[in-house]
Amino acid sequence: MRRRLLVTVMVLVAMVLLGLGVPLAVAGARGALQAQFVDRLADTVRFASLAQRPLVEADPAALLPEMQRYDEVYGISVALVARDGAILAASRPGLALSTADRVRVALAGRRSEPYPLVLPWNGAPMLLAEPVLVDGEVRGAAVTVSPTDTLRHDVLAEWLLLVGAGLVALALAALGALPVVRWILRPVRRLDAGLSRVAASVLSGAAAEPVGESRGPAELRQLTRSFDQMAVTVTQALAAQRAFVADASHQLRNPLTALRLRLNNLDGNGTNAVEEQAAALEEADRLGEVLDGLLALARAERAPTELASIELDAVLADRLDAWRVLAEHEGLRLRRTGQPGLRARAPAGAVETVLDAVLDNAIKFSAPGGEVEVHTRPAGEHVLLTVRDQGPGLAPDELERATDRFWRSPAQHNVDGSGLGLAIALSTVRRGGGELSLELPEGGGLRVAVRLPVAEPGLAGPGTTLAT
C-alpha cells in the first residue's frame, strides 16, 4: 500500500511538473526565437533600404562590399534578388533562394511573417526577405539567411536545465513524500498488524491489545479508536455470553438434578406422590426463577447504550407506586426524600430496571415495620440516587462480592431469590456510564448508591427538598 501511495504521489508531482515545465520550455524557446527574428528582421530591412539606389542605378554590385562585411562579422549570408528571382548580389556564392517561399512573398510586396517554434533538432536556417521598394514599386528583395545553431543550442540547454530541475524537484518530492506516506499509513499498518492479535484476544476472552495511534491523519486515528472500541465491545459481549452460559449451566444443574430425583422418587402406589409432587413443583419454581433472572441479566447486558435525558421525579413516582403495594403487604414504608427536579442521562428504561432490582432486594431483606428510603441529590457532574433499607445489611468484606452473579450471603440463604438483582443493577448502570456502590450506613441496613451523569443541572433550587 505504501508503494502504491508513493507512486500515486510521484505521478501527481510529475503531472504538475509537466504542466508547469512544458509551457515554460515552449515560452522560453519562443522568446529566444522572437528576439533573433526581430534582430534579423531589422538587418534585412536595412539592407532593403540600402539596395534601393543600386537597383535604381542598375549597379547591384555597389552593395556587395557591405554585404560581405556583414557576413564576415556575423556569419549571416545576405543576397539581393531581382523581381524574376535571379540573384543580383550575394555575400557568398552558392545561395539558392528562388524556391524559398519567403522570397516569393517578398517579391509580391509583403513582409516576412514571424517564424513558428524552432525545435533543437530542426537545423533549417532562418531566412528573411524584405521587398525593395522604389517609388512604391517592388524592384527586388533583400534576403538574409541566418544559421540557427546557437539558437538551437541555447534552447536545448534551457530545456535540459528545466528537465534537470524537474528531476531534482521529483527527487525532493519523493524524499518529502516518504515520511508523509509513512505518517499517513502508520495507523493503517498498526490496524493491519494488530487485527490478528485482536481477533485472537477476542476469541480467547483476554483484553484486546489497543491499536489506536496518536500519530497520523485525524480520520485514520479516529478509525483506530473506533476499532479499539469495537474490539472492547465484542470482547465484553463474548465475555458476557460465556459468563451467561457458565452461570446458566451451573445454576440450572442443581434444580434439574433435584427435579429429576423428585420425579424418580414418585412410585406407583401414591404413598409419597403428594409430597414428591410438591417438592418437584418447588424445584420447578426455583428453576423458573433462575431462568427469569438469567434472562433479565441478559437483557440488561445487551440493552442499548444511547443516553437520553431522564426526568427522575416521574420515574421514581411510577416505580414507588408499583412497589408500594408489596411494601405495605410486608409491613414496610416507602419514602422519597432529597431534591426534586433532577434529570440524569441514562439509556431508556435503565433507571426503572435499576430501581426494580434494588427495591426488590431492599423489600426482600427488610424486617416488618421498617422503612425503605429513596433519596436523590446532585453530586457535581452526577446525580446521586440512593436506596436504603433497614435490614440486616452485609459484612464489610461482603460488599464487593454482593454484586456478583448468584452470590448470596451465607446468612441469607433462607430468603427466596436468584442472587441476580444487584448484578442486573450494576450491569445496567455501567452500560449507561454510571457507577453503583454498596455502603453500610450508620444505624444499620444497606444503602445502594447509584451515580448517573447529570443531564440538566440546576433545574431545582438547592434548598428544595421533598419527603413522601
XYZ file of C-alpha atoms in Angstrom:
468
model
C 0.000 0.000 0.000
C 2.840 2.368 0.829
C 4.425 1.752 -2.589
C 1.153 2.410 -4.392
C 0.528 5.579 -2.435
C 4.084 6.769 -3.092
C 3.726 6.045 -6.810
C 0.462 7.973 -6.836
C 2.109 10.948 -5.174
C 5.026 10.842 -7.627
C 2.668 10.656 -10.615
C 0.779 13.681 -9.342
C 4.021 15.599 -8.802
C 5.234 14.607 -12.277
C 1.965 15.822 -13.790
C 2.343 19.152 -12.008
C 5.934 19.470 -13.221
C 4.907 18.671 -16.782
C 2.022 21.093 -16.584
C 4.383 23.844 -15.496
C 7.583 22.834 -17.300
C 6.262 22.265 -20.834
C 4.625 25.701 -21.165
C 7.723 27.274 -19.630
C 10.012 25.478 -22.090
C 7.847 26.450 -25.055
C 7.616 30.058 -23.871
C 11.407 30.232 -23.451
C 12.028 28.846 -26.942
C 9.546 31.255 -28.468
C 11.080 34.182 -26.607
C 14.595 33.353 -27.900
C 13.260 32.849 -31.439
C 11.369 36.121 -31.348
C 14.450 38.006 -30.174
C 16.524 36.594 -33.075
C 13.707 37.221 -35.552
C 13.390 40.875 -34.571
C 17.160 41.369 -34.782
C 17.429 39.716 -38.229
C 14.359 41.495 -39.485
C 15.864 44.866 -38.631
C 19.072 43.963 -40.557
C 17.059 42.704 -43.521
C 15.035 45.906 -43.633
C 18.269 47.901 -43.525
C 19.675 46.000 -46.493
C 16.381 46.513 -48.352
C 16.736 50.245 -47.777
C 20.414 50.236 -48.890
C 19.505 48.304 -52.040
C 17.200 50.997 -53.429
C 19.957 53.158 -55.017
C 21.956 50.269 -56.544
C 18.758 48.967 -58.158
C 17.788 52.391 -59.481
C 21.323 52.897 -60.880
C 21.398 49.276 -62.104
C 24.580 48.699 -60.112
C 23.749 45.973 -57.553
C 27.460 45.226 -57.104
C 27.770 48.543 -55.207
C 26.041 46.833 -52.262
C 28.293 43.808 -52.334
C 31.095 45.168 -50.023
C 28.570 45.971 -47.278
C 27.002 42.560 -47.606
C 30.348 40.786 -47.407
C 31.487 42.740 -44.354
C 28.208 41.858 -42.602
C 28.650 38.210 -43.496
C 32.231 38.183 -42.226
C 31.288 39.788 -38.914
C 28.039 37.926 -38.138
C 28.236 34.830 -40.303
C 24.884 35.668 -41.907
C 24.500 35.383 -45.658
C 22.956 38.353 -47.479
C 21.635 38.449 -51.010
C 19.884 40.856 -53.350
C 17.283 39.196 -55.569
C 15.736 40.647 -58.734
C 11.982 40.542 -59.456
C 12.399 37.447 -61.562
C 14.123 35.622 -58.643
C 17.647 35.921 -60.028
C 20.383 36.687 -57.502
C 21.882 40.082 -58.333
C 24.454 40.095 -55.498
C 25.342 37.715 -52.643
C 27.765 37.814 -49.760
C 28.817 34.206 -50.519
C 28.404 32.067 -53.609
C 26.106 29.065 -53.922
C 22.945 30.537 -52.429
C 19.776 29.077 -53.946
C 16.875 31.318 -52.994
C 14.482 31.282 -55.909
C 12.453 28.395 -54.473
C 12.122 29.920 -50.983
C 8.532 30.807 -50.129
C 9.545 33.870 -48.178
C 11.420 35.235 -51.205
C 8.330 34.861 -53.371
C 6.251 36.559 -50.655
C 8.705 39.494 -50.508
C 8.751 39.832 -54.323
C 4.953 40.016 -54.101
C 5.337 43.104 -51.905
C 4.663 41.533 -48.477
C 6.914 41.449 -45.457
C 8.178 38.293 -43.705
C 5.967 36.746 -41.024
C 7.434 35.601 -37.672
C 8.792 32.079 -37.568
C 6.987 29.308 -35.678
C 8.710 27.477 -32.878
C 12.249 26.354 -33.715
C 12.978 22.989 -32.121
C 16.517 21.983 -31.089
C 16.619 19.151 -33.638
C 15.453 21.346 -36.552
C 18.643 22.536 -38.352
C 16.961 24.706 -41.039
C 18.337 28.293 -41.168
C 16.235 31.377 -40.580
C 15.528 33.060 -43.941
C 14.013 36.545 -44.022
C 13.171 38.507 -47.110
C 12.036 42.121 -47.391
C 10.803 43.811 -50.576
C 12.926 46.604 -52.076
C 10.514 49.371 -52.971
C 11.314 52.195 -55.402
C 8.524 54.769 -55.752
C 6.112 52.188 -54.317
C 7.107 49.558 -56.847
C 8.758 46.273 -55.919
C 12.120 46.193 -57.698
C 13.577 43.203 -55.837
C 14.090 41.732 -52.373
C 16.818 41.798 -49.716
C 17.387 38.361 -48.185
C 19.266 37.264 -45.065
C 19.979 33.622 -44.236
C 20.869 33.157 -40.560
C 22.143 29.880 -39.064
C 20.158 28.704 -36.005
C 22.850 26.593 -34.335
C 23.375 28.990 -31.440
C 19.635 29.471 -31.003
C 19.004 25.729 -31.019
C 21.839 25.085 -28.592
C 20.514 27.748 -26.213
C 17.004 26.293 -26.385
C 18.319 22.773 -25.822
C 20.388 23.945 -22.850
C 17.353 25.671 -21.359
C 15.220 22.561 -21.865
C 17.854 20.339 -20.308
C 18.039 22.729 -17.374
C 14.280 22.505 -16.959
C 14.392 18.704 -17.182
C 17.173 18.601 -14.597
C 15.272 20.946 -12.312
C 12.167 18.765 -12.751
C 14.103 15.616 -11.849
C 15.574 17.326 -8.803
C 12.094 18.503 -7.799
C 10.771 14.975 -8.332
C 13.551 13.531 -6.180
C 12.912 16.105 -3.459
C 9.197 15.350 -3.680
C 9.949 11.640 -3.272
C 12.127 12.325 -0.227
C 9.466 14.577 1.225
C 6.648 12.170 0.384
C 8.238 9.184 2.117
C 7.784 10.481 5.692
C 4.365 11.865 4.791
C 3.286 8.498 3.385
C 4.648 6.738 6.474
C 2.773 9.220 8.667
C -0.455 8.671 6.734
C -0.215 4.883 6.706
C 1.102 4.387 10.235
C -2.400 3.942 11.750
C -3.334 1.603 8.881
C -0.217 -0.522 9.434
C -0.922 -0.749 13.148
C -4.510 -1.642 12.410
C -3.443 -4.353 9.971
C -0.720 -5.718 12.259
C -2.972 -5.709 15.310
C -6.003 -7.210 13.596
C -4.900 -10.825 14.032
C -3.790 -10.176 17.624
C -7.075 -8.510 18.452
C -9.017 -11.384 16.873
C -7.052 -13.917 18.918
C -7.549 -11.903 22.112
C -11.274 -11.534 21.490
C -11.715 -15.263 20.859
C -9.676 -16.181 23.933
C -11.592 -13.773 26.140
C -8.492 -11.739 27.023
C -8.348 -7.967 26.849
C -7.749 -6.804 23.293
C -4.453 -5.006 22.702
C -5.279 -1.448 21.596
C -4.234 -0.484 18.076
C -5.089 3.202 18.469
C -2.404 5.525 17.132
C -1.623 9.030 18.334
C 0.060 9.936 15.041
C -1.357 10.102 11.549
C -4.351 11.840 9.947
C -7.250 12.591 12.267
C -9.626 10.422 10.228
C -7.368 7.362 10.468
C -6.738 7.948 14.172
C -10.489 8.024 14.661
C -10.722 4.778 12.682
C -8.250 3.042 15.018
C -10.090 4.364 18.072
C -13.373 3.098 16.660
C -11.735 -0.267 16.029
C -10.489 -0.409 19.623
C -13.970 0.439 20.863
C -15.433 -2.253 18.644
C -12.899 -4.787 19.957
C -13.770 -3.870 23.550
C -17.484 -4.167 22.801
C -17.052 -7.546 21.117
C -14.817 -8.777 23.942
C -17.366 -7.693 26.525
C -20.184 -9.292 24.545
C -18.327 -12.596 24.257
C -17.343 -12.457 27.917
C -20.959 -11.817 28.873
C -22.076 -14.683 26.664
C -19.529 -17.052 28.207
C -20.494 -15.910 31.687
C -24.159 -16.372 30.872
C -23.587 -19.891 29.594
C -21.395 -20.754 32.576
C -23.867 -19.306 35.065
C -26.812 -20.953 33.376
C -25.143 -24.359 33.279
C -24.043 -24.046 36.895
C -27.243 -22.665 38.366
C -29.592 -24.891 36.392
C -27.733 -28.079 37.235
C -28.886 -28.260 40.862
C -32.602 -27.585 40.217
C -32.645 -30.011 37.317
C -30.905 -32.707 39.367
C -33.281 -32.189 42.269
C -36.282 -32.242 39.933
C -35.103 -35.484 38.378
C -34.633 -37.090 41.800
C -38.107 -35.998 42.861
C -39.607 -37.486 39.722
C -37.639 -40.722 40.201
C -38.914 -40.981 43.776
C -42.509 -40.998 42.633
C -43.873 -44.527 42.956
C -46.994 -46.048 41.571
C -48.878 -46.669 44.828
C -49.143 -42.982 45.660
C -47.718 -43.228 49.158
C -45.344 -40.325 48.513
C -46.882 -38.820 45.403
C -48.293 -35.678 47.006
C -45.134 -34.964 48.949
C -42.817 -35.561 45.994
C -45.091 -33.605 43.674
C -44.958 -30.587 45.965
C -41.175 -30.850 46.139
C -40.958 -31.203 42.343
C -43.140 -28.129 41.881
C -40.927 -26.235 44.305
C -37.847 -27.172 42.288
C -39.629 -26.207 39.075
C -40.466 -22.807 40.585
C -36.839 -22.396 41.586
C -35.779 -23.339 38.067
C -38.158 -20.799 36.601
C -36.879 -18.125 38.947
C -33.286 -18.811 37.893
C -34.256 -18.683 34.227
C -36.118 -15.400 34.716
C -33.088 -13.927 36.463
C -30.722 -15.070 33.719
C -32.950 -13.648 31.010
C -33.238 -10.348 32.888
C -29.456 -10.204 33.228
C -29.001 -10.970 29.524
C -31.443 -8.198 28.614
C -29.596 -5.751 30.866
C -26.241 -6.612 29.297
C -27.443 -6.160 25.726
C -29.575 -3.104 26.398
C -28.913 -0.058 24.166
C -26.302 2.403 25.417
C -27.702 5.529 23.752
C -28.177 8.069 26.530
C -31.334 10.123 26.937
C -32.380 12.826 29.376
C -34.450 11.154 32.112
C -36.744 13.044 34.491
C -36.138 11.248 37.783
C -39.256 12.517 39.547
C -41.618 10.811 37.118
C -39.640 7.557 37.120
C -39.386 7.439 40.912
C -43.085 8.197 41.394
C -44.042 5.431 38.964
C -41.791 2.744 40.468
C -42.579 3.664 44.082
C -46.288 3.378 43.327
C -45.658 -0.008 41.714
C -43.742 -1.366 44.717
C -45.809 0.294 47.478
C -48.434 -2.449 47.478
C -45.816 -5.156 48.108
C -44.042 -2.980 50.668
C -47.261 -2.406 52.630
C -48.027 -6.104 52.426
C -44.643 -6.779 54.058
C -45.284 -4.100 56.669
C -42.799 -1.627 55.194
C -42.999 2.051 54.282
C -41.508 3.566 51.127
C -40.281 7.142 51.480
C -38.923 9.548 48.890
C -36.556 12.307 50.063
C -33.989 14.646 48.581
C -34.010 17.274 45.864
C -36.696 17.093 43.172
C -36.470 18.263 39.579
C -33.250 16.440 38.748
C -32.542 14.996 35.329
C -29.978 12.317 34.558
C -28.548 10.878 31.372
C -29.149 7.147 31.047
C -30.397 4.607 28.495
C -34.166 4.431 28.119
C -35.630 2.166 30.811
C -32.336 1.839 32.702
C -33.441 3.754 35.810
C -36.620 1.677 36.016
C -34.611 -1.554 35.756
C -32.191 -0.449 38.479
C -34.989 0.671 40.814
C -36.911 -2.582 40.344
C -33.833 -4.669 41.156
C -32.762 -2.556 44.160
C -36.267 -2.088 45.626
C -36.969 -5.794 45.281
C -33.748 -6.513 47.139
C -34.495 -3.914 49.848
C -38.070 -5.102 50.482
C -36.990 -8.738 50.495
C -34.387 -8.285 53.231
C -36.173 -5.696 55.401
C -37.991 -6.698 58.542
C -41.670 -5.743 59.016
C -42.126 -2.270 60.439
C -39.030 -0.942 58.724
C -38.602 1.736 56.101
C -37.039 1.913 52.638
C -35.800 5.401 51.752
C -35.172 6.594 48.189
C -33.061 9.753 48.162
C -31.877 11.984 45.282
C -29.414 14.853 45.243
C -26.949 16.473 42.820
C -23.302 15.441 43.158
C -21.143 17.601 40.893
C -21.453 16.295 37.361
C -23.602 13.376 38.544
C -26.980 12.755 40.103
C -26.844 10.548 43.196
C -29.738 8.148 43.696
C -29.628 6.059 46.878
C -31.931 3.333 48.195
C -31.506 2.481 51.878
C -33.185 -0.323 53.771
C -33.181 -1.197 57.449
C -32.446 -4.876 57.001
C -29.589 -6.928 58.413
C -27.118 -5.483 55.908
C -23.868 -7.190 54.980
C -20.482 -7.769 56.495
C -17.853 -5.242 55.322
C -15.936 -7.943 53.459
C -19.116 -8.935 51.588
C -19.800 -5.555 49.959
C -17.622 -6.194 46.900
C -18.991 -9.695 46.332
C -22.647 -8.701 46.707
C -22.906 -7.623 43.057
C -21.529 -10.929 41.726
C -23.934 -13.143 39.857
C -25.817 -15.651 42.021
C -23.909 -14.582 45.104
C -25.866 -14.927 48.336
C -24.732 -14.025 51.811
C -24.287 -17.153 53.971
C -26.678 -15.594 56.479
C -29.453 -15.133 53.892
C -29.722 -18.477 52.109
C -33.209 -18.967 53.502
C -34.516 -15.928 51.611
C -36.075 -16.534 48.214
C -34.261 -15.103 45.202
C -31.773 -15.871 42.470
C -28.949 -13.625 43.643
C -29.042 -11.644 40.379
C -30.768 -8.418 41.439
C -27.685 -6.352 42.277
C -25.740 -7.880 39.363
C -28.502 -6.708 36.995
C -28.467 -3.239 38.561
C -24.674 -2.978 38.299
C -24.630 -4.070 34.647
C -27.411 -1.622 33.750
C -25.740 1.335 35.491
C -22.347 0.667 33.919
C -23.795 0.463 30.408
C -25.152 3.963 30.920
C -21.793 5.368 32.053
C -22.738 5.460 35.735
C -21.449 3.876 38.935
C -23.045 1.653 41.580
C -21.680 1.066 45.052
C -22.843 -0.548 48.297
C -22.473 1.216 51.630
C -23.105 0.377 55.279
C -24.811 3.478 56.752
C -24.934 4.354 60.410
C -27.896 2.765 62.103
C -27.649 -0.487 60.154
C -29.101 -1.708 56.917
C -27.678 -1.391 53.428
C -27.512 1.600 51.135
C -27.206 1.181 47.351
C -25.750 4.347 45.760
C -26.200 4.933 42.040
C -24.337 7.754 40.285
C -25.662 8.815 36.889
C -24.355 11.614 34.611
C -26.332 14.793 35.130
C -28.422 15.973 32.177
C -29.587 19.445 33.107
C -28.084 20.717 36.345
C -29.768 23.461 38.299
C -33.385 22.757 37.340
C -34.416 22.771 41.019
C -33.284 25.156 43.695
C -30.645 23.867 46.106
C -32.890 24.430 49.088
C -35.869 22.458 47.781
C -36.457 19.054 49.362
C -39.313 16.621 49.500
C -40.423 13.713 51.620
C -43.294 11.385 50.973
